[in-house]
mmCIF file with all atom_site columns, C-alpha atoms in Angstrom:
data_model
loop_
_atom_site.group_PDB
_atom_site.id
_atom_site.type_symbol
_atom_site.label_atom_id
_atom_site.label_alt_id
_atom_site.label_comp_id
_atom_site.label_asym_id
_atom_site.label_entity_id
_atom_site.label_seq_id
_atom_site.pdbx_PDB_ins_code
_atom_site.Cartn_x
_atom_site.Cartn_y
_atom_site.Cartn_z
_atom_site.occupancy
_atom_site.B_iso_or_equiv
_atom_site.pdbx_formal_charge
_atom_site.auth_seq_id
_atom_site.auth_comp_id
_atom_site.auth_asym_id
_atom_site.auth_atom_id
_atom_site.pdbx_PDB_model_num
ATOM 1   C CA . UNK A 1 1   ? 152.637 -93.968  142.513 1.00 0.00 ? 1   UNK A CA 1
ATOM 2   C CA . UNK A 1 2   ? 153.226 -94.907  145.527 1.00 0.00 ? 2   UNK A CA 1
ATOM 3   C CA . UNK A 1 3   ? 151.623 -97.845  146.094 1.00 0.00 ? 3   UNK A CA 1
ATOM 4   C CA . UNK A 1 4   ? 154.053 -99.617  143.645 1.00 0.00 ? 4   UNK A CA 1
ATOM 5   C CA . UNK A 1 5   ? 156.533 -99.917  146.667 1.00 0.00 ? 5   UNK A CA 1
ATOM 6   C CA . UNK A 1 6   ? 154.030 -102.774 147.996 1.00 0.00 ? 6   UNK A CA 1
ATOM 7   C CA . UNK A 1 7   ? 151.849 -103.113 144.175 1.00 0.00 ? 7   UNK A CA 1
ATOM 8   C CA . UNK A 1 8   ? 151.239 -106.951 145.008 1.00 0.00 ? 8   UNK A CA 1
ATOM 9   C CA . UNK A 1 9   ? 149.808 -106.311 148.502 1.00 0.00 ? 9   UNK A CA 1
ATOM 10  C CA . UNK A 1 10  ? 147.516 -103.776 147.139 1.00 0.00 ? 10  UNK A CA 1
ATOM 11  C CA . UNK A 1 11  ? 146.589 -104.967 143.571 1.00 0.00 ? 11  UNK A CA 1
ATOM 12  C CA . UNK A 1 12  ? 145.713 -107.736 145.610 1.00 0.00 ? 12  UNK A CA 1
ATOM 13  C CA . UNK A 1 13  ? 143.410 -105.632 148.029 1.00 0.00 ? 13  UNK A CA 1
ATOM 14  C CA . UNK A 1 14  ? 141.754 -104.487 144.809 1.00 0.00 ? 14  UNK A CA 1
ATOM 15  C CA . UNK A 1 15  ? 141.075 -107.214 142.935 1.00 0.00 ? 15  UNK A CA 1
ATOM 16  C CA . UNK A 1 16  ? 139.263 -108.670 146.358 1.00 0.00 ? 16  UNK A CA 1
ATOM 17  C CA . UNK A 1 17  ? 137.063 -105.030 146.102 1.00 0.00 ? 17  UNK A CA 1
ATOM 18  C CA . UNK A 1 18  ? 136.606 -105.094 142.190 1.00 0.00 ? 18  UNK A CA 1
ATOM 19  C CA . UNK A 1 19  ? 135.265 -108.548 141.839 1.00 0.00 ? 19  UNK A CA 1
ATOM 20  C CA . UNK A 1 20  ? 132.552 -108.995 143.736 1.00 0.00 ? 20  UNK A CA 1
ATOM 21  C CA . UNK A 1 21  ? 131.263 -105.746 142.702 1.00 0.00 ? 21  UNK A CA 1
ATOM 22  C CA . UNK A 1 22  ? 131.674 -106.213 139.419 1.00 0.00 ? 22  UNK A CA 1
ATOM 23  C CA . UNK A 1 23  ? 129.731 -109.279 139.559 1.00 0.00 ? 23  UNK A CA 1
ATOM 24  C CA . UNK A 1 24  ? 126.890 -107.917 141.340 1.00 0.00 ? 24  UNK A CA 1
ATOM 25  C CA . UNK A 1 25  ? 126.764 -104.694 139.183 1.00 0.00 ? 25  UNK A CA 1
ATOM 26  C CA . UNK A 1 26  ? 126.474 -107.944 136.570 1.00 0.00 ? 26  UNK A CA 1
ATOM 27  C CA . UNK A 1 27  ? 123.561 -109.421 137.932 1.00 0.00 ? 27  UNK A CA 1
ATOM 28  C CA . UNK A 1 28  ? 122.090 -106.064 138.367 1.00 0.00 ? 28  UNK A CA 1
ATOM 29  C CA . UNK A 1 29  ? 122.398 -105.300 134.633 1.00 0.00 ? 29  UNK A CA 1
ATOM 30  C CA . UNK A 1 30  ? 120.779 -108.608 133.660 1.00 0.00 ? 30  UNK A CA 1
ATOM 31  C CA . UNK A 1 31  ? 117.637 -107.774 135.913 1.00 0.00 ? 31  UNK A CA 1
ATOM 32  C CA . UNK A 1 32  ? 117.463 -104.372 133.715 1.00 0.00 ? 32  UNK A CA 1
ATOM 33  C CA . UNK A 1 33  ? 118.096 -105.508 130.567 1.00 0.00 ? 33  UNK A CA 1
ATOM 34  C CA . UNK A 1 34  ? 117.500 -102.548 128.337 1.00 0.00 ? 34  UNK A CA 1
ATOM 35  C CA . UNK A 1 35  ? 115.483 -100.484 131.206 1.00 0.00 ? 35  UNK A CA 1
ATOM 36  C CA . UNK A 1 36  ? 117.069 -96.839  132.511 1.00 0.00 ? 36  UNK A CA 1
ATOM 37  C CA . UNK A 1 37  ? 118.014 -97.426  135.770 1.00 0.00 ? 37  UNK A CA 1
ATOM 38  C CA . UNK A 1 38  ? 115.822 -94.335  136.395 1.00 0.00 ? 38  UNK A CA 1
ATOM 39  C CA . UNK A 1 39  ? 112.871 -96.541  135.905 1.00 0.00 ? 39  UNK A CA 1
ATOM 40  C CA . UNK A 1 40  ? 113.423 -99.641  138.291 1.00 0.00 ? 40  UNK A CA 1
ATOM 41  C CA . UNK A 1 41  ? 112.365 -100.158 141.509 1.00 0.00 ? 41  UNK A CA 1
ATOM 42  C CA . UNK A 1 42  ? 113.519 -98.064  143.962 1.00 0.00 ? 42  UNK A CA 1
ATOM 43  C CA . UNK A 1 43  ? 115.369 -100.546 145.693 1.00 0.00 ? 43  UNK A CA 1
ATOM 44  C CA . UNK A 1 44  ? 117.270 -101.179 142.874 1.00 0.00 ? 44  UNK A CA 1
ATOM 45  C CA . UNK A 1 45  ? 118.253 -98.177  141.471 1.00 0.00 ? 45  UNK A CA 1
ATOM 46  C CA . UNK A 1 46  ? 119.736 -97.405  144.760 1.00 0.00 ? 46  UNK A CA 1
ATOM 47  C CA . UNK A 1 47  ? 121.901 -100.430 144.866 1.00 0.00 ? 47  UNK A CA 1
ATOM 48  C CA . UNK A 1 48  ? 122.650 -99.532  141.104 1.00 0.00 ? 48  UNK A CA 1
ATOM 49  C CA . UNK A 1 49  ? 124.051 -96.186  142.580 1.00 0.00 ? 49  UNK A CA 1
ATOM 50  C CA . UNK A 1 50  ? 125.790 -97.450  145.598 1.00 0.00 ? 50  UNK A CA 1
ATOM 51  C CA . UNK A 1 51  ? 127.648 -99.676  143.017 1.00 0.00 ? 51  UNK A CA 1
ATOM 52  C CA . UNK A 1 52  ? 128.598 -97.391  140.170 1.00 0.00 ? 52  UNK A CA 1
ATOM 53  C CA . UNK A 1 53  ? 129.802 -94.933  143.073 1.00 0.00 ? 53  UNK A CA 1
ATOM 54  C CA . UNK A 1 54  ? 132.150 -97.835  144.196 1.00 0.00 ? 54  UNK A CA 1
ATOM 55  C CA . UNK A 1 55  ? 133.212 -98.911  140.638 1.00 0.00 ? 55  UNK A CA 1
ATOM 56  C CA . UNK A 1 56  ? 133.648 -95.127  139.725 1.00 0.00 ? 56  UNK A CA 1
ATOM 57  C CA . UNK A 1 57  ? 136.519 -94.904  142.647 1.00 0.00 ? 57  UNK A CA 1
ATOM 58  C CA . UNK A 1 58  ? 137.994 -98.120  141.605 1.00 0.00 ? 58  UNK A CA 1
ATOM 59  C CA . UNK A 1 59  ? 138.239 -97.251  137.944 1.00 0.00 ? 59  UNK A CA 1
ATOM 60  C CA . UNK A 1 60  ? 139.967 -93.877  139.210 1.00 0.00 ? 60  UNK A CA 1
ATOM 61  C CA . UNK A 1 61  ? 142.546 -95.761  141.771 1.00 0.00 ? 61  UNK A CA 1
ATOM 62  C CA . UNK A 1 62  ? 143.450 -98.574  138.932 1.00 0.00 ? 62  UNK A CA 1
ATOM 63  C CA . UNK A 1 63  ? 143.867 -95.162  136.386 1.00 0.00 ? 63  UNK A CA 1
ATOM 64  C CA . UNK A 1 64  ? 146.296 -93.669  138.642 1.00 0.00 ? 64  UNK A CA 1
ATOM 65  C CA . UNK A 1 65  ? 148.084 -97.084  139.603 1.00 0.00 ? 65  UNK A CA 1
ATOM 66  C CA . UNK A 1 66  ? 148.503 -98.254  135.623 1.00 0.00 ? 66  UNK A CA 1
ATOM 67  C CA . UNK A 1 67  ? 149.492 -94.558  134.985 1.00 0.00 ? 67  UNK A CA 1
ATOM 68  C CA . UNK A 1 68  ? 152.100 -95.272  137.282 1.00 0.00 ? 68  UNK A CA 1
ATOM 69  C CA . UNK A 1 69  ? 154.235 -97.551  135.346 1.00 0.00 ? 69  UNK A CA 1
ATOM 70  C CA . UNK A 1 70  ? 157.626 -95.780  134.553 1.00 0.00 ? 70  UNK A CA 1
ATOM 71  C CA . UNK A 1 71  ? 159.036 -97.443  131.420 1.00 0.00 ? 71  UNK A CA 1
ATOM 72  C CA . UNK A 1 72  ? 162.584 -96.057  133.056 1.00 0.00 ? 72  UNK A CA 1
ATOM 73  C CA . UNK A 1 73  ? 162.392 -97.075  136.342 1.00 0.00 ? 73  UNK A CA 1
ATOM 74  C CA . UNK A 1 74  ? 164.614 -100.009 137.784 1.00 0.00 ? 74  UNK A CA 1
ATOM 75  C CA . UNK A 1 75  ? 161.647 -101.797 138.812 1.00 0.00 ? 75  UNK A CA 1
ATOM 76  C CA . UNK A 1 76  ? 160.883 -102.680 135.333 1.00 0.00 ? 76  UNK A CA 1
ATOM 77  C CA . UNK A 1 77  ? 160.779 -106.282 134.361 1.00 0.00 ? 77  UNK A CA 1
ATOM 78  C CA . UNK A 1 78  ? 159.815 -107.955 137.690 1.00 0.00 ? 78  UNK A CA 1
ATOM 79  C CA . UNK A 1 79  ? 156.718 -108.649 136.907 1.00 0.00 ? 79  UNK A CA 1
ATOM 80  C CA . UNK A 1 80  ? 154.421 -105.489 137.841 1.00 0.00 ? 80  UNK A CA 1
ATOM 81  C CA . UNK A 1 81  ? 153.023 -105.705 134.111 1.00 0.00 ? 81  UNK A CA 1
ATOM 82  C CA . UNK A 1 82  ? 151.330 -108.953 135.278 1.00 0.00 ? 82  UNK A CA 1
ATOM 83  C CA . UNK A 1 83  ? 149.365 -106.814 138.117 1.00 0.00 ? 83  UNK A CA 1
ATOM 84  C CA . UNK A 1 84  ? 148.672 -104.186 135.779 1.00 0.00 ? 84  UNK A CA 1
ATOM 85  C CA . UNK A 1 85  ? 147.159 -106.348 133.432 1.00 0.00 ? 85  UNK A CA 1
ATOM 86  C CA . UNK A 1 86  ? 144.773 -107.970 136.440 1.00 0.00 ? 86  UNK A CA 1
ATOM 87  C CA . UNK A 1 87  ? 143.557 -104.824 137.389 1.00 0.00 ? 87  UNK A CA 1
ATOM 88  C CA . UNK A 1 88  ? 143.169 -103.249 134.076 1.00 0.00 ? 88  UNK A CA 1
ATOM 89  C CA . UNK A 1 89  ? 141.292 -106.769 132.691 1.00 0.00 ? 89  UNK A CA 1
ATOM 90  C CA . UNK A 1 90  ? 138.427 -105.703 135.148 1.00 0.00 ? 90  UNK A CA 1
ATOM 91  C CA . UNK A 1 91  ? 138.458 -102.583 134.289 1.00 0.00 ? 91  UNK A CA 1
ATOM 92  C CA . UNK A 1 92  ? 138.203 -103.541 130.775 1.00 0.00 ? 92  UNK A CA 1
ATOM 93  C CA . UNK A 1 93  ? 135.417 -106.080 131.471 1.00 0.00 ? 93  UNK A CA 1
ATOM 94  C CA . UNK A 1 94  ? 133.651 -103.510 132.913 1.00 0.00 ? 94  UNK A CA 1
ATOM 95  C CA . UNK A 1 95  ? 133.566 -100.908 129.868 1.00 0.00 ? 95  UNK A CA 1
ATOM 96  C CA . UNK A 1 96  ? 132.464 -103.978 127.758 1.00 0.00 ? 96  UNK A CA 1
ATOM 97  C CA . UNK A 1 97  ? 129.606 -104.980 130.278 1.00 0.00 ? 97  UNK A CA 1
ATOM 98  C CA . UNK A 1 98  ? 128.573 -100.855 130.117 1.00 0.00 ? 98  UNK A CA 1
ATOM 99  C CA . UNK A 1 99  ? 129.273 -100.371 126.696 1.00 0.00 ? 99  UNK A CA 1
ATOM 100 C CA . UNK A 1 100 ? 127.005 -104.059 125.600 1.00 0.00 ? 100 UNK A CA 1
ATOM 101 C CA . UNK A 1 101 ? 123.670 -102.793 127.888 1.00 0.00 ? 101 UNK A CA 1
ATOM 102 C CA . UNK A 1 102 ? 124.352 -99.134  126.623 1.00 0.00 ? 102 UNK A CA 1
ATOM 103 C CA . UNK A 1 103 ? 124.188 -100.671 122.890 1.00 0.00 ? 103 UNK A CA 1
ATOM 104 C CA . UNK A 1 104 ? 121.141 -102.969 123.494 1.00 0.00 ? 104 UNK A CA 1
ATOM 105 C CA . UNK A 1 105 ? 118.858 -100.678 124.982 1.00 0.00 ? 105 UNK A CA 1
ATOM 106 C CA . UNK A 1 106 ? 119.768 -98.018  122.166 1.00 0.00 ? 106 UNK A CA 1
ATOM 107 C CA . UNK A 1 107 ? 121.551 -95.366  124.440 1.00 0.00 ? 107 UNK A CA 1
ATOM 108 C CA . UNK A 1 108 ? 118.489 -95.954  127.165 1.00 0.00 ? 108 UNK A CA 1
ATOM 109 C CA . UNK A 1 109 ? 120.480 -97.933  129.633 1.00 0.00 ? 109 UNK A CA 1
ATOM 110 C CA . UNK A 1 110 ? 123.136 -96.175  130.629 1.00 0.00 ? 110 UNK A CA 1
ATOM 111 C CA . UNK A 1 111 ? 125.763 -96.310  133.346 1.00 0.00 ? 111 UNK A CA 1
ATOM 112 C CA . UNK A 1 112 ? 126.297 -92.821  135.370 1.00 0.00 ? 112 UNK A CA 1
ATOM 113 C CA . UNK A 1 113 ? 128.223 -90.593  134.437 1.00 0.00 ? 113 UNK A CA 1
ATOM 114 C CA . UNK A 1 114 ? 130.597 -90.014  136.757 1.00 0.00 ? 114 UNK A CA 1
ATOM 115 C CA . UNK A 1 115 ? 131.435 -94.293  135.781 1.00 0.00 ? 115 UNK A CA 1
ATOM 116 C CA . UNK A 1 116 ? 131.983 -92.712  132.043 1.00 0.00 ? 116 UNK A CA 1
ATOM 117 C CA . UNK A 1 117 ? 134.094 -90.167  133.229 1.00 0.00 ? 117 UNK A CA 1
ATOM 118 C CA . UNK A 1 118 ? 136.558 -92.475  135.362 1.00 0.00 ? 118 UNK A CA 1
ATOM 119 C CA . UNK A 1 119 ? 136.215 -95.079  132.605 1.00 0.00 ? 119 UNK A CA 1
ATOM 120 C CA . UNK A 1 120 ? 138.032 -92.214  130.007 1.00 0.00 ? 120 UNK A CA 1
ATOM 121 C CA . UNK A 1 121 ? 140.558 -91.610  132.386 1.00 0.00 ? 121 UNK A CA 1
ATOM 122 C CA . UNK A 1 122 ? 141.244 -94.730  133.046 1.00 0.00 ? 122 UNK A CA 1
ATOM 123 C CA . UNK A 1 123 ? 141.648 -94.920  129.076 1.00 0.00 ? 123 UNK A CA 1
ATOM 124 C CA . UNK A 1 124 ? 143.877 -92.320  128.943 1.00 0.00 ? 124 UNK A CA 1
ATOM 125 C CA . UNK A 1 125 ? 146.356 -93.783  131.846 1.00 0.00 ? 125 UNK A CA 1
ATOM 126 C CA . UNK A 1 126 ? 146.429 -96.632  129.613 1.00 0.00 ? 126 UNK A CA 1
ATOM 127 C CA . UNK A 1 127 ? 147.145 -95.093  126.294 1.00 0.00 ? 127 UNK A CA 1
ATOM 128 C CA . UNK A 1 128 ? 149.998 -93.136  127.273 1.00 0.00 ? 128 UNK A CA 1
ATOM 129 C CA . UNK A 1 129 ? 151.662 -95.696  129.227 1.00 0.00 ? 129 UNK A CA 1
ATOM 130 C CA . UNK A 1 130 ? 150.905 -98.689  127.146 1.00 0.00 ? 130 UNK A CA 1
ATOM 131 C CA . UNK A 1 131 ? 149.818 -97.544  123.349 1.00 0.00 ? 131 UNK A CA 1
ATOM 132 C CA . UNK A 1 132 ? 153.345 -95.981  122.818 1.00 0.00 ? 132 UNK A CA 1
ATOM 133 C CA . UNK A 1 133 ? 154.800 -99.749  122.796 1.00 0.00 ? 133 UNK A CA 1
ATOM 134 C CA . UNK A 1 134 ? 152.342 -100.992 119.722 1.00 0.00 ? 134 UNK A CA 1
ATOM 135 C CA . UNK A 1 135 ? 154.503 -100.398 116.804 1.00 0.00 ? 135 UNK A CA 1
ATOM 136 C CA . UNK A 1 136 ? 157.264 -101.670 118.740 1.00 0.00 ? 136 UNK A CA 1
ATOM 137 C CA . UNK A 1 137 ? 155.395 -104.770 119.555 1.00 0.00 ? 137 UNK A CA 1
ATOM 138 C CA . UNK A 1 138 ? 153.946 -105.645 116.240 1.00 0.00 ? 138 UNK A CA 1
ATOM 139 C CA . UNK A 1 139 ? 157.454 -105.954 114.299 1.00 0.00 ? 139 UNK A CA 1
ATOM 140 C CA . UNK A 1 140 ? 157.501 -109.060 116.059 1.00 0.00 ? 140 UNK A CA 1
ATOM 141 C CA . UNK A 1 141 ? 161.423 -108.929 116.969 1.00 0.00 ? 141 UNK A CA 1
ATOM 142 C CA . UNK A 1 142 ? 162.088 -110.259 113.467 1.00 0.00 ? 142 UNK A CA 1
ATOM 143 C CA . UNK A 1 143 ? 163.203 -107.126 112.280 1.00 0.00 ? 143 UNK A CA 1
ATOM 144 C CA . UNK A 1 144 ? 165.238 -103.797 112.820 1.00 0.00 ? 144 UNK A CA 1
ATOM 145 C CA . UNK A 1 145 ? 162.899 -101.111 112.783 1.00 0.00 ? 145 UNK A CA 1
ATOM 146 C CA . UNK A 1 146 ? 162.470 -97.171  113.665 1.00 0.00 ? 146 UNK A CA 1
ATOM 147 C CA . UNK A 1 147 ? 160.300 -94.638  115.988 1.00 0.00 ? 147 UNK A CA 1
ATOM 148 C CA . UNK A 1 148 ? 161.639 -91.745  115.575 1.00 0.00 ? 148 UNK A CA 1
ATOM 149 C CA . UNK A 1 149 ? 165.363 -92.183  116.556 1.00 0.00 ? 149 UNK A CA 1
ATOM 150 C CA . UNK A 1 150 ? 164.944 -95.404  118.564 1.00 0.00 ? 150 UNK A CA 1
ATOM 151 C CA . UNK A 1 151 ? 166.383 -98.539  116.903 1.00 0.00 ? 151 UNK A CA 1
ATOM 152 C CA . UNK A 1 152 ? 164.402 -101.830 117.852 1.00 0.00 ? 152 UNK A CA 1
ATOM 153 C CA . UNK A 1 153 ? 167.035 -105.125 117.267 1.00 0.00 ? 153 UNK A CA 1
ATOM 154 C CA . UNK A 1 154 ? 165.507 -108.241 116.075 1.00 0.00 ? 154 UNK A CA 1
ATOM 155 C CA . UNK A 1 155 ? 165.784 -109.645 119.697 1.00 0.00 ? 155 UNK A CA 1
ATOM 156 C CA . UNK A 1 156 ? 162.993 -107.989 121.812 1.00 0.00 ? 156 UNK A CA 1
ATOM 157 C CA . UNK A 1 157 ? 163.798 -105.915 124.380 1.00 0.00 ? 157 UNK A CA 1
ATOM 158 C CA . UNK A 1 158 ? 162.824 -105.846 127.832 1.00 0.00 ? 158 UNK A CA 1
ATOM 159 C CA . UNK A 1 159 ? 160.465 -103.446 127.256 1.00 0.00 ? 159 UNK A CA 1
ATOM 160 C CA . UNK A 1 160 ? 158.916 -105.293 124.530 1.00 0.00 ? 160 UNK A CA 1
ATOM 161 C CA . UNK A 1 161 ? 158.975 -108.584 126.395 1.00 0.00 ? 161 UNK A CA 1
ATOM 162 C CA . UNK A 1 162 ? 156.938 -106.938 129.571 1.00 0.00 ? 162 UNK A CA 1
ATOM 163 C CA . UNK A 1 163 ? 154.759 -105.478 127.238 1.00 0.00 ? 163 UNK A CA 1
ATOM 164 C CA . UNK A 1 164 ? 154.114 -108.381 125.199 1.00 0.00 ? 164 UNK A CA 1
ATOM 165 C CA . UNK A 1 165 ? 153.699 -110.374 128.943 1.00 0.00 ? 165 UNK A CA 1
ATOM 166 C CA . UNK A 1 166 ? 151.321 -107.389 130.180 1.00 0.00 ? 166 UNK A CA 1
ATOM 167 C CA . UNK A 1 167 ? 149.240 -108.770 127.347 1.00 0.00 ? 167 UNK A CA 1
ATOM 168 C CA . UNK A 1 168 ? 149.325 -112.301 127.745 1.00 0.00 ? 168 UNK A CA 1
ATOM 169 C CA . UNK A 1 169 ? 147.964 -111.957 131.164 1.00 0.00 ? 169 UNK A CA 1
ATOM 170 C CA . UNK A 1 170 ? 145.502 -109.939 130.993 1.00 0.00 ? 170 UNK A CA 1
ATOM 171 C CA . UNK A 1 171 ? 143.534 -112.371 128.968 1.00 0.00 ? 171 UNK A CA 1
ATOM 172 C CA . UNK A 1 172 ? 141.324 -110.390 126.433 1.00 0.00 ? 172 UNK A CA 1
ATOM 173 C CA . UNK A 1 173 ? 143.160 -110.532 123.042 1.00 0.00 ? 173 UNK A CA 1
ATOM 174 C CA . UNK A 1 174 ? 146.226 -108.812 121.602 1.00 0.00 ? 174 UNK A CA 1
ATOM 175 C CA . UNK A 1 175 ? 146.853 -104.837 121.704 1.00 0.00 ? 175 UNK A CA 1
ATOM 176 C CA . UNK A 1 176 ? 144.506 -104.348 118.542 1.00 0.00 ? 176 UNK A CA 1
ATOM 177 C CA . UNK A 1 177 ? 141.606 -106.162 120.443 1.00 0.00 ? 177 UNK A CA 1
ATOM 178 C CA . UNK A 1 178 ? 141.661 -103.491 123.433 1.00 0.00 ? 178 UNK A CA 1
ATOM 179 C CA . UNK A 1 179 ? 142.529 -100.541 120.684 1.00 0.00 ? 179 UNK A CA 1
ATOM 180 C CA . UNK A 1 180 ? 139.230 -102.247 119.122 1.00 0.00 ? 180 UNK A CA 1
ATOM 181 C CA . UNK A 1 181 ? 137.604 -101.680 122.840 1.00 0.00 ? 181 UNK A CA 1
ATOM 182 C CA . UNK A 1 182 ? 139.151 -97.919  123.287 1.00 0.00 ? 182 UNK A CA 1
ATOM 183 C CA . UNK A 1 183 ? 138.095 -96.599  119.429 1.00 0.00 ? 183 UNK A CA 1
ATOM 184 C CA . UNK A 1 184 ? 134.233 -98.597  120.333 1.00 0.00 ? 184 UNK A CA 1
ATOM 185 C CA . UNK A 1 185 ? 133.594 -96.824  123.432 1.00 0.00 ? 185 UNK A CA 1
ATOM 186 C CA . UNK A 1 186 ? 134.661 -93.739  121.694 1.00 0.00 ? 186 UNK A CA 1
ATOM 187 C CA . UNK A 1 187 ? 132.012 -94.444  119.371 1.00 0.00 ? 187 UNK A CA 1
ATOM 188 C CA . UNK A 1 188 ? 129.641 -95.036  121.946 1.00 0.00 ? 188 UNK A CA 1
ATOM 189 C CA . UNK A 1 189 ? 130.072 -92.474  124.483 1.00 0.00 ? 189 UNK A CA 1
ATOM 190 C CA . UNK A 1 190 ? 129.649 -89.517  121.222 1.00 0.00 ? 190 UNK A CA 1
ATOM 191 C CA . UNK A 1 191 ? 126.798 -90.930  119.772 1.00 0.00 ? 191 UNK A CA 1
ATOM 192 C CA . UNK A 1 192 ? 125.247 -91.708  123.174 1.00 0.00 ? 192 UNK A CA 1
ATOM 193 C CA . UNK A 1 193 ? 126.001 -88.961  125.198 1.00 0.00 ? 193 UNK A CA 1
ATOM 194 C CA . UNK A 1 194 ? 125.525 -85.844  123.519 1.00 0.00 ? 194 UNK A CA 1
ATOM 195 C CA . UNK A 1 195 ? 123.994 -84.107  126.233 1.00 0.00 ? 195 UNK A CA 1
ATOM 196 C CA . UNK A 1 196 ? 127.113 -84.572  128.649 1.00 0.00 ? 196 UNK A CA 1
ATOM 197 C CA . UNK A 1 197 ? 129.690 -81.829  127.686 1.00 0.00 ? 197 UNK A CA 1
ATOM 198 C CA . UNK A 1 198 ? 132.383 -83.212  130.133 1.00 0.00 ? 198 UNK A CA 1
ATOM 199 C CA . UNK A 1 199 ? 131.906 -86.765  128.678 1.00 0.00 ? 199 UNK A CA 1
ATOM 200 C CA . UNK A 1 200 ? 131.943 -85.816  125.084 1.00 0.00 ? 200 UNK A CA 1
ATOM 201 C CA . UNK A 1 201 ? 135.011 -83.143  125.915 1.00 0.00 ? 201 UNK A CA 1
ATOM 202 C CA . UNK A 1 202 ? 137.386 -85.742  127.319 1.00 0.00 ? 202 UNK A CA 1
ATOM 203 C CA . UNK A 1 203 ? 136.436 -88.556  124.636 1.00 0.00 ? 203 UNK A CA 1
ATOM 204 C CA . UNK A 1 204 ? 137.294 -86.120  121.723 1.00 0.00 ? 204 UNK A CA 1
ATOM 205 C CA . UNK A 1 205 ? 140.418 -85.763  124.253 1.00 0.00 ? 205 UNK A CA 1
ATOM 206 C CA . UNK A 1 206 ? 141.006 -88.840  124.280 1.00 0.00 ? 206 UNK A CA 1
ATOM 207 C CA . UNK A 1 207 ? 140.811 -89.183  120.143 1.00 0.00 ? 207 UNK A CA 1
ATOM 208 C CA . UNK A 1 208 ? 142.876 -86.636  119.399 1.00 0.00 ? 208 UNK A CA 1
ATOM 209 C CA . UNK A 1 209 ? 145.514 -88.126  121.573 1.00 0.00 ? 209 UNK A CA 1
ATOM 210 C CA . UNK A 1 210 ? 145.488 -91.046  120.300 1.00 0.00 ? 210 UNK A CA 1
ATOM 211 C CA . UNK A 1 211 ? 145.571 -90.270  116.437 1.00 0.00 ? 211 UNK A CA 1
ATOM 212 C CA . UNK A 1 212 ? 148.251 -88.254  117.577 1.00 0.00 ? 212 UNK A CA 1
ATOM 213 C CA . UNK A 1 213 ? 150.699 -90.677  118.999 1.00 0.00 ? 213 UNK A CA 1
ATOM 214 C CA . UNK A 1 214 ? 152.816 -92.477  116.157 1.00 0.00 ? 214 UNK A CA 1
ATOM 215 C CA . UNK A 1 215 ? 151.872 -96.079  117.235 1.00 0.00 ? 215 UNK A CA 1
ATOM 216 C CA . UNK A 1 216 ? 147.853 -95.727  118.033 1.00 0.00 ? 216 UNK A CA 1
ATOM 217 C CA . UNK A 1 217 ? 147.772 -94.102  115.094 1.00 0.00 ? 217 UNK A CA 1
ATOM 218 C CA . UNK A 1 218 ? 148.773 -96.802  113.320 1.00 0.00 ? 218 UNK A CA 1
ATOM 219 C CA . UNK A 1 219 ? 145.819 -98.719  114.567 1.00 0.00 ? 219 UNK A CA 1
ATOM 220 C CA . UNK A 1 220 ? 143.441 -96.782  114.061 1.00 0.00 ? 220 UNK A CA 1
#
C-alpha cells in the first residue's frame, strides 16, 4: 500500500488513534459486563456505537496496511515487521477484549457487526501474509527442510528472521498463540452468530483458507 513509502509516520498516526479508543471501548465494556449494549443507557450505547464505528475503520486500515507486506519487495528487512506487529498487537487485543465479554455474557454481549466483519478481514490480511511463514519458522534453522520446492538452510533466512522479529515485538506469544486466537474467534463468531449470514460466510472463508494453506494447516 501506499502508505508504506512513509509506514513509520503513519503507523505512528495510528497507534495515537487506536489507543485511546481502545481503552475507552475498555472501560466501556467493564461498565456492561455481560449486558447487550442494546440495553444500557442511552448515553452509553451511543458512545458504544461512536466507538465500534471508529475501531471498525481502524481494524479495516491496519487489514489493508499488514496486507501490504510484500515478502519480495526490497524494502524487506528494515524493520517494517516491527510496525506491523504494533498495529496488529491492538488489533489483536481488541478481538480478545470482544471475544472475552462475547464469552461471559453467553453470546449476549456482543460487539457490532460491522467490528466482526473488519475483525475477519483483518484475519485474513494476516493469514495470507504471515501464516505462510509457520512451518518455515518452527524448524527452528536447525535443519534443512521442504515446502513444496523451497529449500530452508539451517541458517535462517531473512525472511525467517523478520518473521521471527514480527513476533517478538508484537508481544502476545509465539505464532501458535495468535493461530490459538484466529481458530477461537472462529469458534466464537459460528456458535455466536448464527443469525449473521455475512459473518458466518466469511469465517467459514476464513477456515477453509486456512486448512488449506500447507503451514496453518499444520497448526490446526
Amino acid at each position: 500500500t501506499i502508505c508504506r513509502f512513509q509506514y513509520s509516520s503513519v503507523a505512528n498516526i495510528l497507534v495515537e488513534k487506536f489507543d485511546p479508543l481502545l481503552n475507552k471501548y475498555r472501560e466501556l465494556m467493564g461498565h456492561l459486563m455481560s449486558s447487550s449494549t442494546e440495553n444500557a443507557p442511552p448515553n452509553v450505547a451511543q458512545q458504544v456505537a461512536i466507538l465500534e464505528g471508529q475501531l471498525t475503520w481502524l481494524t479495516y486500515i491496519v487489514g489493508s496496511i499488514v496486507g501490504g507486506h510484500s515478502w519480495s519487495s526490497s524494502r524487506i528487512g528494515n524493520g517494517e515487521e516491527t510496525l506491523d506487529a504494533n498495529l496488529s498487537k491492538r488489533v489483536l487485543q481488541l478481538a480478545q477484549g470482544m471475544d472475552y465479554r462475547l464469552t461471559n455474557s453467553n453470546g449476549v454481549g456482543k460487539a457490532d457487526a460491522k467490528l466482526e466483519v473488519a475483525m475477519l478481514y483483518y484475519f485474513q490480511n494476516f493469514r495470507r501474509v504471515y501464516m505462510f511463514m509457520w512451518e518455515q519458522s518452527s524448524s527452528g534453522g536447525s535443519s534443512i527442510s521442504t515446502m513444496g520446492s523451497m529449500k530452508l538452510e539451517s541458517v535462517p533466512s531473512t525472511k525467517q528472521k523478520v518473521y521471527q522479529n514480527m513476533f517478538e515485538h508484537m508481544g502476545l506469544g509465539d505464532h501458535a498463540v495468535v493461530a490459538n486466537l484466529i481458530v477461537t474467534k472462529i469458534g466464537k463468531n459460528l456458535k455466536f452468530w448464527p443469525e449473521e449470514h455475512d459473518i458466518v460466510a466469511k469465517t467459514l472463508n476464513l477456515l477453509t483458507d486456512m486448512a488449506g494453506g500447507y503451514s496453518s494447516s499444520k497448526l490446526l
